[in-house]
Amino acid sequence: MRTLKNVVELKAVGMKYQSLNGEIPALDNISFKVHEGEFVSIVGPSGCGKSTLLSIVSGLLTPTSGSVLVKGEKVTGPSKKVGYMLQKDHLFDWRTITQNILLGLEIQKAVTAEAKEYAEHLLETYGLKGFGHKYPSQLSGGMRQRVALIRTLVTNPEILLLDEAFSALDYQTRLAVNDDIYEIIKKENKTAIMVTHDIAESISMSDRVYVLTRRPGTIKSCHDIEIRLDKRTPFNSRKMPEFQAYFDRIWKELDVHVK
Ligand code: ADP
């Protein structure tokens, strides 16, 4: 049997924000591991600390207790091993698609002929051949989101963090982009952690779903998602009977019901 390699490990992570009105506990005692190539989702009610958790994994925020290890090393700040994809695509309208994709590398002063070639290869592979010279306003919402992912991939991170990455898209586009992005992440063999408030999205894309409690977010439950499909895609997963069973279970656990 293949041994599973730990890529991300959270050990009793806690976070308290300091504000003028005192301390705001955002997260408490979060521990979990993510293995190489896994797609893990975090769901929870609004304000339970999901984005805070991703910012801690990315190294942008330091937890007030506990620690995060990425590939066995303690996270002490942002690292090239981790790529971040946000709700808004944050493409600059005055830069072409290629210039947008190379932005991260430009900042790192790492634009090489090889990197440009890789950017071109990613555009070609993921259905954007010939779009490099166009501007973001000439692309659909789904294409822009693909560009945002390619911009993240071009720096070659091993771990992708997705923070509500699809919530700005309309429902139909979102379903299509879920499939697109899932395929790209699997093909590029990346490990992914996604934060979403959308239960269906989390089940359809993930190997495992963690449900958080209300703030301060703690892990309420963990669900291994097993969907019996030869070639799993998020869209096809949604049609399987086990999908509905997972949905019902997680829906009951998610503390969002009007009392
Ligand atoms: P979620 O992503 O689940 O909606 P967040 O991680 O954004 O939750 O926020 C968790 C809690 O921490 C919220 O109550 C939010 O108001 C609070 N919070 C987030 N950022 C800060 C900050 N910089 N200062 C003070 N409180 C914050």
PDB file of C-alpha atoms and ligand atoms in Angstrom:
ATOM      1  CA  MET A   1       0.000   0.000   0.000  1.00  0.00           C
ATOM      2  CA  ARG A   2       1.182   3.541  -0.774  1.00  0.00           C
ATOM      3  CA  THR A   3       2.193   5.373   2.387  1.00  0.00           C
ATOM      4  CA  LEU A   4       0.470   8.703   2.770  1.00  0.00           C
ATOM      5  CA  LYS A   5       2.739  11.711   3.095  1.00  0.00           C
ATOM      6  CA  ASN A   6       1.663  14.530   5.361  1.00  0.00           C
ATOM      7  CA  VAL A   7       1.842  17.832   3.542  1.00  0.00           C
ATOM      8  CA  VAL A   8       0.034  20.056   6.011  1.00  0.00           C
ATOM      9  CA  GLU A   9      -0.395  19.462   9.716  1.00  0.00           C
ATOM     10  CA  LEU A  10      -2.257  21.716  12.140  1.00  0.00           C
ATOM     11  CA  LYS A  11      -1.512  21.126  15.804  1.00  0.00           C
ATOM     12  CA  ALA A  12      -3.990  22.583  18.300  1.00  0.00           C
ATOM     13  CA  VAL A  13      -4.234  25.875  16.404  1.00  0.00           C
ATOM     14  CA  GLY A  14      -5.993  28.700  18.215  1.00  0.00           C
ATOM     15  CA  MET A  15      -6.474  32.324  17.274  1.00  0.00           C
ATOM     16  CA  LYS A  16      -7.643  35.317  19.279  1.00  0.00           C
ATOM     17  CA  TYR A  17      -7.923  38.733  17.653  1.00  0.00           C
ATOM     18  CA  GLN A  18      -7.321  41.822  19.769  1.00  0.00           C
ATOM     19  CA  SER A  19      -9.860  44.568  19.156  1.00  0.00           C
ATOM     20  CA  LEU A  20     -10.881  47.817  20.867  1.00  0.00           C
ATOM     21  CA  ASN A  21     -13.739  45.910  22.498  1.00  0.00           C
ATOM     22  CA  GLY A  22     -11.398  43.238  23.811  1.00  0.00           C
ATOM     23  CA  GLU A  23     -10.371  39.812  22.700  1.00  0.00           C
ATOM     24  CA  ILE A  24     -12.235  37.999  19.905  1.00  0.00           C
ATOM     25  CA  PRO A  25     -11.641  34.249  19.988  1.00  0.00           C
ATOM     26  CA  ALA A  26     -11.818  33.130  16.332  1.00  0.00           C
ATOM     27  CA  LEU A  27     -10.463  29.572  16.416  1.00  0.00           C
ATOM     28  CA  ASP A  28      -9.866  27.027  19.130  1.00  0.00           C
ATOM     29  CA  ASN A  29      -7.876  23.800  19.189  1.00  0.00           C
ATOM     30  CA  ILE A  30      -7.905  22.928  15.483  1.00  0.00           C
ATOM     31  CA  SER A  31      -5.872  19.848  14.595  1.00  0.00           C
ATOM     32  CA  PHE A  32      -5.843  17.937  11.339  1.00  0.00           C
ATOM     33  CA  LYS A  33      -3.539  16.553   8.679  1.00  0.00           C
ATOM     34  CA  VAL A  34      -3.716  16.796   4.904  1.00  0.00           C
ATOM     35  CA  HIS A  35      -1.902  14.227   2.796  1.00  0.00           C
ATOM     36  CA  GLU A  36      -0.205  14.693  -0.549  1.00  0.00           C
ATOM     37  CA  GLY A  37      -2.714  15.059  -3.396  1.00  0.00           C
ATOM     38  CA  GLU A  38      -5.741  15.286  -1.095  1.00  0.00           C
ATOM     39  CA  PHE A  39      -8.534  17.799  -1.509  1.00  0.00           C
ATOM     40  CA  VAL A  40      -9.868  18.848   1.884  1.00  0.00           C
ATOM     41  CA  SER A  41     -12.702  21.279   2.581  1.00  0.00           C
ATOM     42  CA  ILE A  42     -13.625  23.293   5.617  1.00  0.00           C
ATOM     43  CA  VAL A  43     -17.279  24.285   5.986  1.00  0.00           C
ATOM     44  CA  GLY A  44     -18.880  26.251   8.758  1.00  0.00           C
ATOM     45  CA  PRO A  45     -21.240  29.117   9.503  1.00  0.00           C
ATOM     46  CA  SER A  46     -20.285  32.622   8.455  1.00  0.00           C
ATOM     47  CA  GLY A  47     -17.792  34.196  10.865  1.00  0.00           C
ATOM     48  CA  CYS A  48     -16.631  30.903  12.389  1.00  0.00           C
ATOM     49  CA  GLY A  49     -13.000  31.491  11.453  1.00  0.00           C
ATOM     50  CA  LYS A  50     -12.632  29.733   8.080  1.00  0.00           C
ATOM     51  CA  SER A  51     -10.689  32.521   6.359  1.00  0.00           C
ATOM     52  CA  THR A  52      -8.610  33.012   9.488  1.00  0.00           C
ATOM     53  CA  LEU A  53      -7.668  29.333   9.308  1.00  0.00           C
ATOM     54  CA  LEU A  54      -6.477  29.594   5.697  1.00  0.00           C
ATOM     55  CA  SER A  55      -4.522  32.773   6.446  1.00  0.00           C
ATOM     56  CA  ILE A  56      -2.760  30.894   9.247  1.00  0.00           C
ATOM     57  CA  VAL A  57      -1.890  27.967   6.940  1.00  0.00           C
ATOM     58  CA  SER A  58      -0.578  30.444   4.350  1.00  0.00           C
ATOM     59  CA  GLY A  59       1.673  32.080   6.949  1.00  0.00           C
ATOM     60  CA  LEU A  60       0.021  35.501   6.573  1.00  0.00           C
ATOM     61  CA  LEU A  61      -1.300  35.261  10.149  1.00  0.00           C
ATOM     62  CA  THR A  62       0.461  33.778  13.166  1.00  0.00           C
ATOM     63  CA  PRO A  63      -1.790  31.713  15.446  1.00  0.00           C
ATOM     64  CA  THR A  64      -1.935  32.730  19.088  1.00  0.00           C
ATOM     65  CA  SER A  65      -1.564  29.086  20.091  1.00  0.00           C
ATOM     66  CA  GLY A  66      -0.540  25.863  18.406  1.00  0.00           C
ATOM     67  CA  SER A  67       1.377  25.509  15.170  1.00  0.00           C
ATOM     68  CA  VAL A  68       1.181  24.629  11.486  1.00  0.00           C
ATOM     69  CA  LEU A  69       3.674  22.421   9.700  1.00  0.00           C
ATOM     70  CA  VAL A  70       4.026  22.411   5.914  1.00  0.00           C
ATOM     71  CA  LYS A  71       6.031  19.431   4.706  1.00  0.00           C
ATOM     72  CA  GLY A  72       7.313  18.962   8.235  1.00  0.00           C
ATOM     73  CA  GLU A  73       8.539  22.552   8.672  1.00  0.00           C
ATOM     74  CA  LYS A  74       6.918  25.022  11.016  1.00  0.00           C
ATOM     75  CA  VAL A  75       5.198  27.862   9.154  1.00  0.00           C
ATOM     76  CA  THR A  76       6.646  31.223  10.221  1.00  0.00           C
ATOM     77  CA  GLY A  77       5.582  33.363   7.243  1.00  0.00           C
ATOM     78  CA  PRO A  78       4.439  33.170   3.629  1.00  0.00           C
ATOM     79  CA  SER A  79       6.208  30.538   1.551  1.00  0.00           C
ATOM     80  CA  LYS A  80       6.505  29.634  -2.130  1.00  0.00           C
ATOM     81  CA  LYS A  81       5.183  26.186  -1.272  1.00  0.00           C
ATOM     82  CA  VAL A  82       1.714  27.653  -0.739  1.00  0.00           C
ATOM     83  CA  GLY A  83      -0.538  29.344  -3.319  1.00  0.00           C
ATOM     84  CA  TYR A  84      -3.674  31.285  -2.413  1.00  0.00           C
ATOM     85  CA  MET A  85      -6.811  31.686  -4.534  1.00  0.00           C
ATOM     86  CA  LEU A  86      -9.486  34.099  -3.426  1.00  0.00           C
ATOM     87  CA  GLN A  87     -13.152  34.778  -4.116  1.00  0.00           C
ATOM     88  CA  LYS A  88     -12.378  37.676  -6.414  1.00  0.00           C
ATOM     89  CA  ASP A  89     -10.000  36.904  -9.244  1.00  0.00           C
ATOM     90  CA  HIS A  90      -8.038  40.137  -8.603  1.00  0.00           C
ATOM     91  CA  LEU A  91      -6.926  40.367 -12.214  1.00  0.00           C
ATOM     92  CA  PHE A  92      -5.646  43.791 -13.231  1.00  0.00           C
ATOM     93  CA  ASP A  93      -7.727  45.131 -16.112  1.00  0.00           C
ATOM     94  CA  TRP A  94      -4.874  47.076 -17.662  1.00  0.00           C
ATOM     95  CA  ARG A  95      -2.565  44.060 -17.890  1.00  0.00           C
ATOM     96  CA  THR A  96      -2.942  41.321 -20.491  1.00  0.00           C
ATOM     97  CA  ILE A  97      -3.729  37.772 -19.376  1.00  0.00           C
ATOM     98  CA  THR A  98      -0.077  36.746 -19.706  1.00  0.00           C
ATOM     99  CA  GLN A  99       1.059  39.839 -17.788  1.00  0.00           C
ATOM    100  CA  ASN A 100      -1.473  39.034 -15.069  1.00  0.00           C
ATOM    101  CA  ILE A 101      -0.285  35.442 -14.880  1.00  0.00           C
ATOM    102  CA  LEU A 102       3.351  36.506 -14.556  1.00  0.00           C
ATOM    103  CA  LEU A 103       2.651  39.143 -11.891  1.00  0.00           C
ATOM    104  CA  GLY A 104       3.568  36.950  -8.902  1.00  0.00           C
ATOM    105  CA  LEU A 105       6.824  35.932 -10.537  1.00  0.00           C
ATOM    106  CA  GLU A 106       7.550  39.541 -11.462  1.00  0.00           C
ATOM    107  CA  ILE A 107       7.215  40.528  -7.807  1.00  0.00           C
ATOM    108  CA  GLN A 108       9.533  37.657  -6.864  1.00  0.00           C
ATOM    109  CA  LYS A 109      11.890  38.817  -9.675  1.00  0.00           C
ATOM    110  CA  ALA A 110      11.649  35.302 -11.060  1.00  0.00           C
ATOM    111  CA  VAL A 111      10.342  35.777 -14.619  1.00  0.00           C
ATOM    112  CA  THR A 112      12.516  33.444 -16.662  1.00  0.00           C
ATOM    113  CA  ALA A 113      12.118  32.096 -20.198  1.00  0.00           C
ATOM    114  CA  GLU A 114      11.215  28.794 -18.582  1.00  0.00           C
ATOM    115  CA  ALA A 115       8.497  30.402 -16.438  1.00  0.00           C
ATOM    116  CA  LYS A 116       7.037  32.136 -19.506  1.00  0.00           C
ATOM    117  CA  GLU A 117       6.982  28.829 -21.331  1.00  0.00           C
ATOM    118  CA  TYR A 118       5.250  27.162 -18.395  1.00  0.00           C
ATOM    119  CA  ALA A 119       2.635  29.952 -18.336  1.00  0.00           C
ATOM    120  CA  GLU A 120       2.034  29.415 -22.051  1.00  0.00           C
ATOM    121  CA  HIS A 121       1.786  25.661 -21.518  1.00  0.00           C
ATOM    122  CA  LEU A 122      -0.796  26.112 -18.738  1.00  0.00           C
ATOM    123  CA  LEU A 123      -2.865  28.478 -20.893  1.00  0.00           C
ATOM    124  CA  GLU A 124      -2.810  25.987 -23.730  1.00  0.00           C
ATOM    125  CA  THR A 125      -3.580  22.949 -21.592  1.00  0.00           C
ATOM    126  CA  TYR A 126      -6.483  24.637 -19.868  1.00  0.00           C
ATOM    127  CA  GLY A 127      -8.343  25.959 -22.864  1.00  0.00           C
ATOM    128  CA  LEU A 128      -6.943  29.495 -23.013  1.00  0.00           C
ATOM    129  CA  LYS A 129      -4.620  29.137 -25.981  1.00  0.00           C
ATOM    130  CA  GLY A 130      -4.464  32.434 -27.851  1.00  0.00           C
ATOM    131  CA  PHE A 131      -5.879  34.430 -24.927  1.00  0.00           C
ATOM    132  CA  GLY A 132      -2.511  35.538 -23.539  1.00  0.00           C
ATOM    133  CA  HIS A 133      -2.676  38.905 -25.313  1.00  0.00           C
ATOM    134  CA  LYS A 134      -6.278  39.624 -24.393  1.00  0.00           C
ATOM    135  CA  TYR A 135      -7.413  41.688 -21.408  1.00  0.00           C
ATOM    136  CA  PRO A 136      -9.479  40.375 -18.463  1.00  0.00           C
ATOM    137  CA  SER A 137     -12.579  42.326 -19.603  1.00  0.00           C
ATOM    138  CA  GLN A 138     -12.590  40.237 -22.800  1.00  0.00           C
ATOM    139  CA  LEU A 139     -12.991  36.967 -20.843  1.00  0.00           C
ATOM    140  CA  SER A 140     -16.011  35.318 -19.179  1.00  0.00           C
ATOM    141  CA  GLY A 141     -16.180  34.949 -15.379  1.00  0.00           C
ATOM    142  CA  GLY A 142     -15.289  31.262 -15.630  1.00  0.00           C
ATOM    143  CA  MET A 143     -12.272  31.939 -17.855  1.00  0.00           C
ATOM    144  CA  ARG A 144     -11.066  34.667 -15.507  1.00  0.00           C
ATOM    145  CA  GLN A 145     -11.218  32.243 -12.591  1.00  0.00           C
ATOM    146  CA  ARG A 146      -9.158  29.756 -14.613  1.00  0.00           C
ATOM    147  CA  VAL A 147      -6.609  32.533 -15.251  1.00  0.00           C
ATOM    148  CA  ALA A 148      -6.521  33.241 -11.508  1.00  0.00           C
ATOM    149  CA  LEU A 149      -5.732  29.574 -10.857  1.00  0.00           C
ATOM    150  CA  ILE A 150      -3.051  29.510 -13.569  1.00  0.00           C
ATOM    151  CA  ARG A 151      -1.490  32.641 -12.023  1.00  0.00           C
ATOM    152  CA  THR A 152      -1.307  30.715  -8.743  1.00  0.00           C
ATOM    153  CA  LEU A 153       0.032  27.542 -10.406  1.00  0.00           C
ATOM    154  CA  VAL A 154       2.756  29.287 -12.376  1.00  0.00           C
ATOM    155  CA  THR A 155       4.761  29.892  -9.186  1.00  0.00           C
ATOM    156  CA  ASN A 156       4.601  26.113  -8.737  1.00  0.00           C
ATOM    157  CA  PRO A 157       3.179  25.862  -5.208  1.00  0.00           C
ATOM    158  CA  GLU A 158       2.663  22.391  -3.773  1.00  0.00           C
ATOM    159  CA  ILE A 159      -0.378  23.390  -1.774  1.00  0.00           C
ATOM    160  CA  LEU A 160      -3.331  25.418  -2.970  1.00  0.00           C
ATOM    161  CA  LEU A 161      -5.583  27.297  -0.602  1.00  0.00           C
ATOM    162  CA  LEU A 162      -8.990  28.244  -1.993  1.00  0.00           C
ATOM    163  CA  ASP A 163     -10.998  30.792  -0.028  1.00  0.00           C
ATOM    164  CA  GLU A 164     -14.602  30.858  -1.293  1.00  0.00           C
ATOM    165  CA  ALA A 165     -12.926  30.855  -4.703  1.00  0.00           C
ATOM    166  CA  PHE A 166     -16.148  30.342  -6.650  1.00  0.00           C
ATOM    167  CA  SER A 167     -18.722  32.342  -4.735  1.00  0.00           C
ATOM    168  CA  ALA A 168     -18.573  35.385  -7.019  1.00  0.00           C
ATOM    169  CA  LEU A 169     -19.758  33.269  -9.977  1.00  0.00           C
ATOM    170  CA  ASP A 170     -23.365  32.594 -10.969  1.00  0.00           C
ATOM    171  CA  TYR A 171     -24.647  29.069 -10.266  1.00  0.00           C
ATOM    172  CA  GLN A 172     -24.245  27.538 -13.756  1.00  0.00           C
ATOM    173  CA  THR A 173     -20.765  28.995 -14.264  1.00  0.00           C
ATOM    174  CA  ARG A 174     -19.829  27.857 -10.805  1.00  0.00           C
ATOM    175  CA  LEU A 175     -20.688  24.222 -11.586  1.00  0.00           C
ATOM    176  CA  ALA A 176     -18.594  24.340 -14.747  1.00  0.00           C
ATOM    177  CA  VAL A 177     -15.687  26.071 -12.993  1.00  0.00           C
ATOM    178  CA  ASN A 178     -15.805  23.509 -10.151  1.00  0.00           C
ATOM    179  CA  ASP A 179     -15.165  20.784 -12.757  1.00  0.00           C
ATOM    180  CA  ASP A 180     -12.454  22.803 -14.503  1.00  0.00           C
ATOM    181  CA  ILE A 181     -10.538  23.700 -11.392  1.00  0.00           C
ATOM    182  CA  TYR A 182     -10.891  20.196  -9.927  1.00  0.00           C
ATOM    183  CA  GLU A 183      -9.442  18.682 -13.095  1.00  0.00           C
ATOM    184  CA  ILE A 184      -6.536  21.115 -13.144  1.00  0.00           C
ATOM    185  CA  ILE A 185      -5.703  20.531  -9.473  1.00  0.00           C
ATOM    186  CA  LYS A 186      -5.784  16.740  -9.905  1.00  0.00           C
ATOM    187  CA  LYS A 187      -3.805  16.814 -13.148  1.00  0.00           C
ATOM    188  CA  GLU A 188      -1.136  19.049 -11.630  1.00  0.00           C
ATOM    189  CA  ASN A 189      -1.127  16.743  -8.576  1.00  0.00           C
ATOM    190  CA  LYS A 190      -1.617  19.532  -6.041  1.00  0.00           C
ATOM    191  CA  THR A 191      -2.794  19.271  -2.474  1.00  0.00           C
ATOM    192  CA  ALA A 192      -5.738  21.580  -1.817  1.00  0.00           C
ATOM    193  CA  ILE A 193      -7.534  23.060   1.166  1.00  0.00           C
ATOM    194  CA  MET A 194     -10.784  24.841   0.339  1.00  0.00           C
ATOM    195  CA  VAL A 195     -12.918  27.007   2.561  1.00  0.00           C
ATOM    196  CA  THR A 196     -16.553  27.374   1.558  1.00  0.00           C
ATOM    197  CA  HIS A 197     -19.976  27.919   3.052  1.00  0.00           C
ATOM    198  CA  ASP A 198     -21.441  25.756   0.262  1.00  0.00           C
ATOM    199  CA  ILE A 199     -21.966  22.184   1.474  1.00  0.00           C
ATOM    200  CA  ALA A 200     -22.663  20.775  -2.007  1.00  0.00           C
ATOM    201  CA  GLU A 201     -19.492  22.316  -3.388  1.00  0.00           C
ATOM    202  CA  SER A 202     -17.417  20.919  -0.537  1.00  0.00           C
ATOM    203  CA  ILE A 203     -18.765  17.359  -0.943  1.00  0.00           C
ATOM    204  CA  SER A 204     -18.538  17.377  -4.721  1.00  0.00           C
ATOM    205  CA  MET A 205     -14.861  18.345  -4.766  1.00  0.00           C
ATOM    206  CA  SER A 206     -13.360  16.855  -1.626  1.00  0.00           C
ATOM    207  CA  ASP A 207     -11.823  13.712  -0.240  1.00  0.00           C
ATOM    208  CA  ARG A 208     -12.639  14.952   3.248  1.00  0.00           C
ATOM    209  CA  VAL A 209     -14.872  17.637   4.747  1.00  0.00           C
ATOM    210  CA  TYR A 210     -14.370  19.215   8.176  1.00  0.00           C
ATOM    211  CA  VAL A 211     -17.355  20.944   9.734  1.00  0.00           C
ATOM    212  CA  LEU A 212     -16.575  23.812  12.106  1.00  0.00           C
ATOM    213  CA  THR A 213     -18.744  25.054  14.971  1.00  0.00           C
ATOM    214  CA  ARG A 214     -19.775  28.662  15.395  1.00  0.00           C
ATOM    215  CA  ARG A 215     -17.051  31.085  16.541  1.00  0.00           C
ATOM    216  CA  PRO A 216     -14.656  30.275  18.038  1.00  0.00           C
ATOM    217  CA  GLY A 217     -14.440  27.641  15.346  1.00  0.00           C
ATOM    218  CA  THR A 218     -13.557  24.161  16.550  1.00  0.00           C
ATOM    219  CA  ILE A 219     -13.825  20.935  14.574  1.00  0.00           C
ATOM    220  CA  LYS A 220     -17.317  19.559  15.038  1.00  0.00           C
ATOM    221  CA  SER A 221     -16.992  16.590  12.706  1.00  0.00           C
ATOM    222  CA  CYS A 222     -14.991  15.067   9.891  1.00  0.00           C
ATOM    223  CA  HIS A 223     -16.447  13.254   6.867  1.00  0.00           C
ATOM    224  CA  ASP A 224     -14.443  11.056   4.510  1.00  0.00           C
ATOM    225  CA  ILE A 225     -16.144  11.425   1.157  1.00  0.00           C
ATOM    226  CA  GLU A 226     -16.276   8.234  -0.852  1.00  0.00           C
ATOM    227  CA  ILE A 227     -18.101   8.472  -4.135  1.00  0.00           C
ATOM    228  CA  ARG A 228     -18.101   5.364  -6.283  1.00  0.00           C
ATOM    229  CA  LEU A 229     -17.339   6.739  -9.714  1.00  0.00           C
ATOM    230  CA  ASP A 230     -14.664   5.491 -12.085  1.00  0.00           C
ATOM    231  CA  LYS A 231     -13.816   9.020 -13.116  1.00  0.00           C
ATOM    232  CA  ARG A 232     -14.897  11.379 -10.421  1.00  0.00           C
ATOM    233  CA  THR A 233     -15.839  14.927 -11.339  1.00  0.00           C
ATOM    234  CA  PRO A 234     -17.625  17.403  -9.064  1.00  0.00           C
ATOM    235  CA  PHE A 235     -20.609  17.532 -11.423  1.00  0.00           C
ATOM    236  CA  ASN A 236     -21.014  13.755 -11.643  1.00  0.00           C
ATOM    237  CA  SER A 237     -20.526  13.403  -7.899  1.00  0.00           C
ATOM    238  CA  ARG A 238     -23.561  15.599  -7.312  1.00  0.00           C
ATOM    239  CA  LYS A 239     -25.748  13.033  -9.106  1.00  0.00           C
ATOM    240  CA  MET A 240     -24.737  10.065  -6.936  1.00  0.00           C
ATOM    241  CA  PRO A 241     -27.036   8.741  -4.176  1.00  0.00           C
ATOM    242  CA  GLU A 242     -24.239   8.888  -1.583  1.00  0.00           C
ATOM    243  CA  PHE A 243     -23.896  12.629  -2.312  1.00  0.00           C
ATOM    244  CA  GLN A 244     -27.368  13.280  -0.916  1.00  0.00           C
ATOM    245  CA  ALA A 245     -26.613  11.202   2.177  1.00  0.00           C
ATOM    246  CA  TYR A 246     -23.461  13.244   2.899  1.00  0.00           C
ATOM    247  CA  PHE A 247     -25.374  16.462   2.235  1.00  0.00           C
ATOM    248  CA  ASP A 248     -28.120  15.582   4.742  1.00  0.00           C
ATOM    249  CA  ARG A 249     -25.606  14.605   7.412  1.00  0.00           C
ATOM    250  CA  ILE A 250     -23.497  17.754   7.055  1.00  0.00           C
ATOM    251  CA  TRP A 251     -26.542  20.014   6.728  1.00  0.00           C
ATOM    252  CA  LYS A 252     -27.812  18.764  10.115  1.00  0.00           C
ATOM    253  CA  GLU A 253     -24.417  19.383  11.703  1.00  0.00           C
ATOM    254  CA  LEU A 254     -23.892  22.835  10.321  1.00  0.00           C
ATOM    255  CA  ASP A 255     -25.182  25.253  12.899  1.00  0.00           C
ATOM    256  CA  VAL A 256     -26.970  27.613  10.525  1.00  0.00           C
ATOM    257  CA  HIS A 257     -30.575  26.755  11.236  1.00  0.00           C
ATOM    258  CA  VAL A 258     -33.030  29.411  12.319  1.00  0.00           C
ATOM    259  CA  LYS A 259     -34.133  28.557  15.845  1.00  0.00           C
TER     260      LYS A 259
HETATM  261  P1  ADP B   1     -15.300  33.191   8.145  1.00  0.00           P
HETATM  262  O1  ADP B   1     -14.257  33.110   7.084  1.00  0.00           O
HETATM  263  O2  ADP B   1     -15.690  31.836   8.688  1.00  0.00           O
HETATM  264  O3  ADP B   1     -16.508  33.967   7.753  1.00  0.00           O
HETATM  265  P2  ADP B   1     -13.343  34.883   9.521  1.00  0.00           P
HETATM  266  O4  ADP B   1     -12.129  34.026   9.665  1.00  0.00           O
HETATM  267  O5  ADP B   1     -13.358  35.906   8.453  1.00  0.00           O
HETATM  268  O6  ADP B   1     -14.650  33.944   9.427  1.00  0.00           O
HETATM  269  O7  ADP B   1     -13.585  35.643  10.915  1.00  0.00           O
HETATM  270  C1  ADP B   1     -13.765  34.943  12.151  1.00  0.00           C
HETATM  271  C2  ADP B   1     -14.115  35.932  13.245  1.00  0.00           C
HETATM  272  O8  ADP B   1     -12.997  36.753  13.554  1.00  0.00           O
HETATM  273  C3  ADP B   1     -15.252  36.866  12.859  1.00  0.00           C
HETATM  274  O9  ADP B   1     -16.080  37.062  13.969  1.00  0.00           O
HETATM  275  C4  ADP B   1     -14.547  38.150  12.473  1.00  0.00           C
HETATM  276  O10 ADP B   1     -15.360  39.270  12.742  1.00  0.00           O
HETATM  277  C5  ADP B   1     -13.321  38.122  13.384  1.00  0.00           C
HETATM  278  N1  ADP B   1     -12.174  38.803  12.738  1.00  0.00           N
HETATM  279  C6  ADP B   1     -11.635  38.481  11.529  1.00  0.00           C
HETATM  280  N2  ADP B   1     -10.571  39.280  11.263  1.00  0.00           N
HETATM  281  C7  ADP B   1     -10.432  40.108  12.338  1.00  0.00           C
HETATM  282  C8  ADP B   1      -9.519  41.159  12.686  1.00  0.00           C
HETATM  283  N3  ADP B   1      -8.512  41.493  11.881  1.00  0.00           N
HETATM  284  N4  ADP B   1      -9.704  41.790  13.872  1.00  0.00           N
HETATM  285  C9  ADP B   1     -10.704  41.438  14.704  1.00  0.00           C
HETATM  286  N5  ADP B   1     -11.593  40.448  14.456  1.00  0.00           N
HETATM  287  C10 ADP B   1     -11.464  39.789  13.283  1.00  0.00           C
END
